[in-house]
PDB file of C-alpha atoms and ligand atoms in Angstrom:
ATOM      1  CA  MET E1014     -14.676 -17.795  -5.226  1.00 60.00           C
ATOM      2  CA  ASN E1015     -17.555 -15.911  -4.482  1.00 64.00           C
ATOM      3  CA  VAL E1016     -19.986 -16.843  -7.476  1.00 87.00           C
ATOM      4  CA  GLU E1017     -23.130 -14.401  -6.911  1.00 98.00           C
ATOM      5  CA  GLU E1018     -26.161 -13.587  -8.701  1.00 98.00           C
ATOM      6  CA  THR E1019     -27.774 -10.272  -8.882  1.00 99.00           C
ATOM      7  CA  LEU E1020     -31.312  -8.986 -10.496  1.00 99.00           C
ATOM      8  CA  VAL E1021     -30.703  -6.471 -13.644  1.00 99.00           C
ATOM      9  CA  LEU E1022     -33.843  -4.720 -14.792  1.00 99.00           C
ATOM     10  CA  ILE E1023     -33.907  -2.665 -18.196  1.00 99.00           C
ATOM     11  CA  LYS E1024     -36.500  -0.076 -17.169  1.00 99.00           C
ATOM     12  CA  PRO E1025     -39.032   0.820 -19.609  1.00 99.00           C
ATOM     13  CA  ASP E1026     -37.151   3.882 -21.229  1.00 98.00           C
ATOM     14  CA  GLY E1027     -34.017   1.465 -21.615  1.00 99.00           C
ATOM     15  CA  VAL E1028     -36.340  -0.881 -23.533  1.00 99.00           C
ATOM     16  CA  ALA E1029     -38.494   1.780 -25.388  1.00 98.00           C
ATOM     17  CA  ARG E1030     -35.171   3.153 -26.695  1.00 98.00           C
ATOM     18  CA  ASN E1031     -34.203   0.065 -27.772  1.00 98.00           C
ATOM     19  CA  LEU E1032     -30.956  -0.413 -25.662  1.00 99.00           C
ATOM     20  CA  THR E1033     -31.830  -3.908 -24.326  1.00 99.00           C
ATOM     21  CA  GLY E1034     -29.401  -5.457 -26.705  1.00 98.00           C
ATOM     22  CA  GLU E1035     -26.548  -2.619 -25.409  1.00 99.00           C
ATOM     23  CA  PHE E1036     -27.415  -3.312 -21.785  1.00 99.00           C
ATOM     24  CA  LEU E1037     -27.073  -7.545 -22.471  1.00 99.00           C
ATOM     25  CA  ARG E1038     -23.461  -6.574 -24.256  1.00 99.00           C
ATOM     26  CA  ARG E1039     -21.830  -4.777 -21.580  1.00 99.00           C
ATOM     27  CA  ILE E1040     -23.089  -7.509 -18.851  1.00 99.00           C
ATOM     28  CA  GLU E1041     -21.689 -10.066 -21.256  1.00 98.00           C
ATOM     29  CA  ALA E1042     -18.554  -8.376 -22.482  1.00 98.00           C
ATOM     30  CA  LYS E1043     -17.470  -7.632 -19.043  1.00 98.00           C
ATOM     31  CA  GLY E1044     -17.900 -11.367 -18.145  1.00 98.00           C
ATOM     32  CA  TYR E1045     -20.981 -12.047 -16.464  1.00 98.00           C
ATOM     33  CA  GLN E1046     -23.402 -14.989 -17.140  1.00 98.00           C
ATOM     34  CA  LEU E1047     -26.833 -14.468 -18.266  1.00 98.00           C
ATOM     35  CA  VAL E1048     -28.493 -16.853 -16.531  1.00 98.00           C
ATOM     36  CA  ASP E1049     -32.398 -15.976 -17.069  1.00 98.00           C
ATOM     37  CA  ILE E1050     -34.066 -13.401 -18.602  1.00 98.00           C
ATOM     38  CA  ARG E1051     -38.041 -12.349 -19.029  1.00 98.00           C
ATOM     39  CA  MET E1052     -40.147  -9.526 -20.114  1.00 98.00           C
ATOM     40  CA  LEU E1053     -43.163  -8.410 -18.465  1.00 98.00           C
ATOM     41  CA  GLU E1054     -45.214  -5.416 -17.512  1.00 98.00           C
ATOM     42  CA  PRO E1055     -44.823  -5.649 -14.332  1.00 98.00           C
ATOM     43  CA  GLU E1056     -48.003  -5.545 -11.600  1.00 98.00           C
ATOM     44  CA  LEU E1057     -48.329  -2.736  -8.962  1.00 98.00           C
ATOM     45  CA  GLU E1058     -47.657  -5.190  -6.186  1.00 98.00           C
ATOM     46  CA  LEU E1059     -44.340  -6.454  -7.605  1.00 98.00           C
ATOM     47  CA  LEU E1060     -43.291  -3.204  -7.835  1.00 99.00           C
ATOM     48  CA  ALA E1061     -44.394  -2.393  -4.545  1.00 98.00           C
ATOM     49  CA  ALA E1062     -42.648  -5.264  -2.709  1.00 98.00           C
ATOM     50  CA  HIS E1063     -39.510  -4.729  -4.965  1.00 99.00           C
ATOM     51  CA  TYR E1064     -39.520  -0.617  -4.227  1.00 98.00           C
ATOM     52  CA  GLU E1065     -40.928  -1.361  -0.342  1.00 98.00           C
ATOM     53  CA  GLU E1066     -37.590   0.598   0.768  1.00 98.00           C
ATOM     54  CA  HIS E1067     -38.790   3.816  -1.151  1.00 98.00           C
ATOM     55  CA  GLN E1068     -42.473   3.618  -0.047  1.00 98.00           C
ATOM     56  CA  GLY E1069     -43.277   7.284   1.501  1.00 98.00           C
ATOM     57  CA  LYS E1070     -40.625   9.209  -0.420  1.00 98.00           C
ATOM     58  CA  PRO E1071     -41.539  11.988  -2.618  1.00 98.00           C
ATOM     59  CA  PHE E1072     -40.326  10.199  -5.845  1.00 98.00           C
ATOM     60  CA  TYR E1073     -42.052   6.780  -5.149  1.00 98.00           C
ATOM     61  CA  GLU E1074     -45.457   7.468  -6.920  1.00 98.00           C
ATOM     62  CA  PRO E1075     -43.908   8.479 -10.137  1.00 98.00           C
ATOM     63  CA  LEU E1076     -41.085   5.638  -9.636  1.00 98.00           C
ATOM     64  CA  VAL E1077     -43.759   3.185  -9.580  1.00 98.00           C
ATOM     65  CA  GLU E1078     -45.764   4.913 -12.252  1.00 98.00           C
ATOM     66  CA  PHE E1079     -42.856   4.786 -14.511  1.00 98.00           C
ATOM     67  CA  MET E1080     -42.213   1.290 -13.975  1.00 99.00           C
ATOM     68  CA  GLN E1081     -45.724   0.373 -15.345  1.00 98.00           C
ATOM     69  CA  SER E1082     -45.314   2.822 -18.252  1.00 98.00           C
ATOM     70  CA  GLY E1083     -44.097  -0.123 -20.762  1.00 98.00           C
ATOM     71  CA  PRO E1084     -42.230  -3.737 -20.758  1.00 98.00           C
ATOM     72  CA  VAL E1085     -39.515  -4.431 -17.952  1.00 99.00           C
ATOM     73  CA  VAL E1086     -36.861  -6.848 -19.126  1.00 99.00           C
ATOM     74  CA  ALA E1087     -35.625  -8.705 -15.716  1.00 99.00           C
ATOM     75  CA  VAL E1088     -32.509 -10.680 -16.352  1.00 99.00           C
ATOM     76  CA  ARG E1089     -30.817 -13.081 -13.581  1.00 98.00           C
ATOM     77  CA  VAL E1090     -26.977 -12.422 -13.933  1.00 99.00           C
ATOM     78  CA  ALA E1091     -23.931 -14.467 -12.257  1.00 98.00           C
ATOM     79  CA  GLY E1092     -20.457 -13.831 -11.748  1.00 98.00           C
ATOM     80  CA  ASN E1093     -18.128 -13.428  -8.807  1.00 98.00           C
ATOM     81  CA  ARG E1094     -18.960 -10.300  -7.327  1.00 98.00           C
ATOM     82  CA  VAL E1095     -21.794  -9.583  -9.613  1.00 98.00           C
ATOM     83  CA  VAL E1096     -23.468  -7.442  -7.552  1.00 98.00           C
ATOM     84  CA  GLU E1097     -21.130  -4.441  -6.891  1.00 98.00           C
ATOM     85  CA  GLY E1098     -19.784  -4.904 -10.445  1.00 98.00           C
ATOM     86  CA  PHE E1099     -22.976  -4.369 -11.898  1.00 99.00           C
ATOM     87  CA  ARG E1100     -23.531  -1.195  -9.642  1.00 99.00           C
ATOM     88  CA  SER E1101     -20.390  -0.264 -11.102  1.00 99.00           C
ATOM     89  CA  LEU E1102     -21.005  -0.785 -14.903  1.00 99.00           C
ATOM     90  CA  ALA E1103     -24.814   0.834 -13.994  1.00 99.00           C
ATOM     91  CA  GLY E1104     -23.169   4.264 -12.533  1.00 99.00           C
ATOM     92  CA  ALA E1105     -24.691   6.451 -10.082  1.00 98.00           C
ATOM     93  CA  THR E1106     -28.168   7.000  -9.514  1.00 98.00           C
ATOM     94  CA  ASP E1107     -28.319  10.764 -10.827  1.00 98.00           C
ATOM     95  CA  PRO E1108     -27.597  10.222 -14.723  1.00 98.00           C
ATOM     96  CA  THR E1109     -26.381  13.732 -15.236  1.00 98.00           C
ATOM     97  CA  THR E1110     -23.234  12.827 -12.037  1.00 98.00           C
ATOM     98  CA  ALA E1111     -22.883   9.351 -13.442  1.00 98.00           C
ATOM     99  CA  ALA E1112     -19.347   8.586 -14.349  1.00 98.00           C
ATOM    100  CA  PRO E1113     -19.027   8.419 -18.321  1.00 98.00           C
ATOM    101  CA  GLY E1114     -18.070   5.234 -19.012  1.00 98.00           C
ATOM    102  CA  THR E1115     -21.238   3.962 -17.130  1.00 99.00           C
ATOM    103  CA  ILE E1116     -24.775   2.917 -18.393  1.00 99.00           C
ATOM    104  CA  ARG E1117     -26.354   5.879 -16.873  1.00 99.00           C
ATOM    105  CA  GLY E1118     -23.341   8.300 -17.555  1.00 98.00           C
ATOM    106  CA  ASP E1119     -23.358   7.509 -21.369  1.00 98.00           C
ATOM    107  CA  LEU E1120     -26.993   6.893 -22.035  1.00 98.00           C
ATOM    108  CA  GLY E1121     -28.756   8.615 -19.171  1.00 98.00           C
ATOM    109  CA  ARG E1122     -29.668  12.317 -18.831  1.00 97.00           C
ATOM    110  CA  ASP E1123     -31.951  13.886 -15.994  1.00 97.00           C
ATOM    111  CA  ARG E1124     -35.268  15.319 -17.891  1.00 96.00           C
ATOM    112  CA  GLY E1125     -36.756  17.066 -15.055  1.00 98.00           C
ATOM    113  CA  LEU E1126     -39.235  14.616 -13.920  1.00 98.00           C
ATOM    114  CA  ALA E1127     -40.234  14.045 -10.629  1.00 98.00           C
ATOM    115  CA  VAL E1128     -38.469  10.325 -10.975  1.00 98.00           C
ATOM    116  CA  GLN E1129     -35.238   9.897 -12.479  1.00 98.00           C
ATOM    117  CA  GLN E1130     -35.427   7.591 -15.662  1.00 98.00           C
ATOM    118  CA  ASN E1131     -32.150   5.955 -15.359  1.00 98.00           C
ATOM    119  CA  LEU E1132     -32.313   3.081 -17.675  1.00 99.00           C
ATOM    120  CA  VAL E1133     -31.532   0.174 -15.265  1.00 99.00           C
ATOM    121  CA  HIS E1134     -31.898  -1.145 -11.739  1.00 99.00           C
ATOM    122  CA  GLY E1135     -28.905  -3.370  -9.800  1.00 99.00           C
ATOM    123  CA  SER E1136     -29.468  -5.036  -6.591  1.00 99.00           C
ATOM    124  CA  ASP E1137     -27.474  -3.331  -4.010  1.00 98.00           C
ATOM    125  CA  SER E1138     -26.399  -6.167  -1.894  1.00 98.00           C
ATOM    126  CA  ALA E1139     -26.267 -10.132  -1.717  1.00 98.00           C
ATOM    127  CA  GLU E1140     -29.428  -9.972   0.119  1.00 98.00           C
ATOM    128  CA  SER E1141     -31.697  -7.490  -1.929  1.00 98.00           C
ATOM    129  CA  ALA E1142     -30.472  -9.872  -4.774  1.00 98.00           C
ATOM    130  CA  ALA E1143     -31.581 -12.954  -3.324  1.00 98.00           C
ATOM    131  CA  ARG E1144     -34.791 -11.123  -2.548  1.00 98.00           C
ATOM    132  CA  GLU E1145     -35.636  -9.472  -5.689  1.00 99.00           C
ATOM    133  CA  LEU E1146     -34.774 -12.354  -7.655  1.00 98.00           C
ATOM    134  CA  ALA E1147     -37.307 -14.284  -5.812  1.00 98.00           C
ATOM    135  CA  LEU E1148     -39.690 -11.544  -6.794  1.00 98.00           C
ATOM    136  CA  TRP E1149     -39.085 -11.534 -10.220  1.00 98.00           C
ATOM    137  CA  PHE E1150     -37.985 -15.172 -11.084  1.00 98.00           C
ATOM    138  CA  GLY E1151     -39.907 -17.105  -8.566  1.00 93.00           C
TER     139      GLY E1151
HETATM  140  P1  IDP H1534     -30.591   3.069  -7.363  1.00 60.40           P
HETATM  141  O1  IDP H1534     -31.317   2.471  -8.573  1.00 60.40           O
HETATM  142  O2  IDP H1534     -29.155   3.520  -7.752  1.00 60.40           O
HETATM  143  O3  IDP H1534     -30.257   1.938  -6.390  1.00 60.40           O
HETATM  144  P2  IDP H1534     -32.315   4.049  -5.289  1.00 60.40           P
HETATM  145  O4  IDP H1534     -31.957   4.740  -4.199  1.00 60.40           O
HETATM  146  O5  IDP H1534     -32.731   2.446  -5.012  1.00 60.40           O
HETATM  147  O6  IDP H1534     -31.225   4.065  -6.638  1.00 60.40           O
HETATM  148  O7  IDP H1534     -33.966   4.928  -5.972  1.00 60.40           O
HETATM  149  C1  IDP H1534     -34.408   3.643  -6.726  1.00 60.40           C
HETATM  150  C2  IDP H1534     -34.971   4.467  -8.116  1.00 60.40           C
HETATM  151  O8  IDP H1534     -35.562   5.766  -7.673  1.00 60.40           O
HETATM  152  C3  IDP H1534     -33.987   4.892  -8.898  1.00 60.40           C
HETATM  153  O9  IDP H1534     -32.848   4.166  -9.615  1.00 60.40           O
HETATM  154  C4  IDP H1534     -34.282   6.416  -9.505  1.00 60.40           C
HETATM  155  O10 IDP H1534     -35.591   5.841 -10.629  1.00 60.40           O
HETATM  156  C5  IDP H1534     -35.389   6.555  -8.189  1.00 60.40           C
HETATM  157  N1  IDP H1534     -34.873   7.904  -7.326  1.00 60.40           N
HETATM  158  C6  IDP H1534     -33.810   7.597  -6.565  1.00 60.40           C
HETATM  159  N2  IDP H1534     -33.754   8.863  -5.800  1.00 60.40           N
HETATM  160  C7  IDP H1534     -34.199   9.568  -6.575  1.00 60.40           C
HETATM  161  C8  IDP H1534     -34.383  11.018  -6.300  1.00 60.40           C
HETATM  162  O11 IDP H1534     -33.709  11.648  -5.580  1.00 60.40           O
HETATM  163  N3  IDP H1534     -35.484  12.207  -7.389  1.00 60.40           N
HETATM  164  C9  IDP H1534     -35.641  11.317  -8.222  1.00 60.40           C
HETATM  165  N4  IDP H1534     -35.855   9.886  -8.510  1.00 60.40           N
HETATM  166  C10 IDP H1534     -34.886   9.065  -7.659  1.00 60.40           C
HETATM  167 MG1   MG H1535     -31.693   0.395  -5.036  1.00 60.40          MG
END
């Protein structure tokens, strides 16, 4: 058994489109556990730490601006191999090529903006998950 935790963020586009319940439903239907949940409007400082690896990239400023455009729902999710499993549920970063059946593939699309508004975030490794969960849940 390798029960682990991941950070899922429902980005402002997902909240604004009233898809929070749909994403939580998919996570629960897969069999993962919702451990904690909060809605917040993240400060710049939190987003800068969260997206540290992307600082300096062309989409960084638009990304941070987008993430401050409305409320975000942060979810602590647990399960065996949940880090990899939620990335699989979310689909590829680019919603145009994300596989049908995934959150981004089914419900996202490219709007021709400087940043991909792709509905959800999921930690990309156990190390990232530990770091990100500490940032969003303390
Ligand atoms: P991920 O969310 O699939 O892990 P990352 O590479 O970590 O993707 O990028 C973080 C976020 O930055 C993405 O979810 C997306 O919103 C945005 N992003 C990443 N790469 C690009 C890009 O090439 N163009 C526009 N936006 C991007
Ligand atoms: Mg990422």
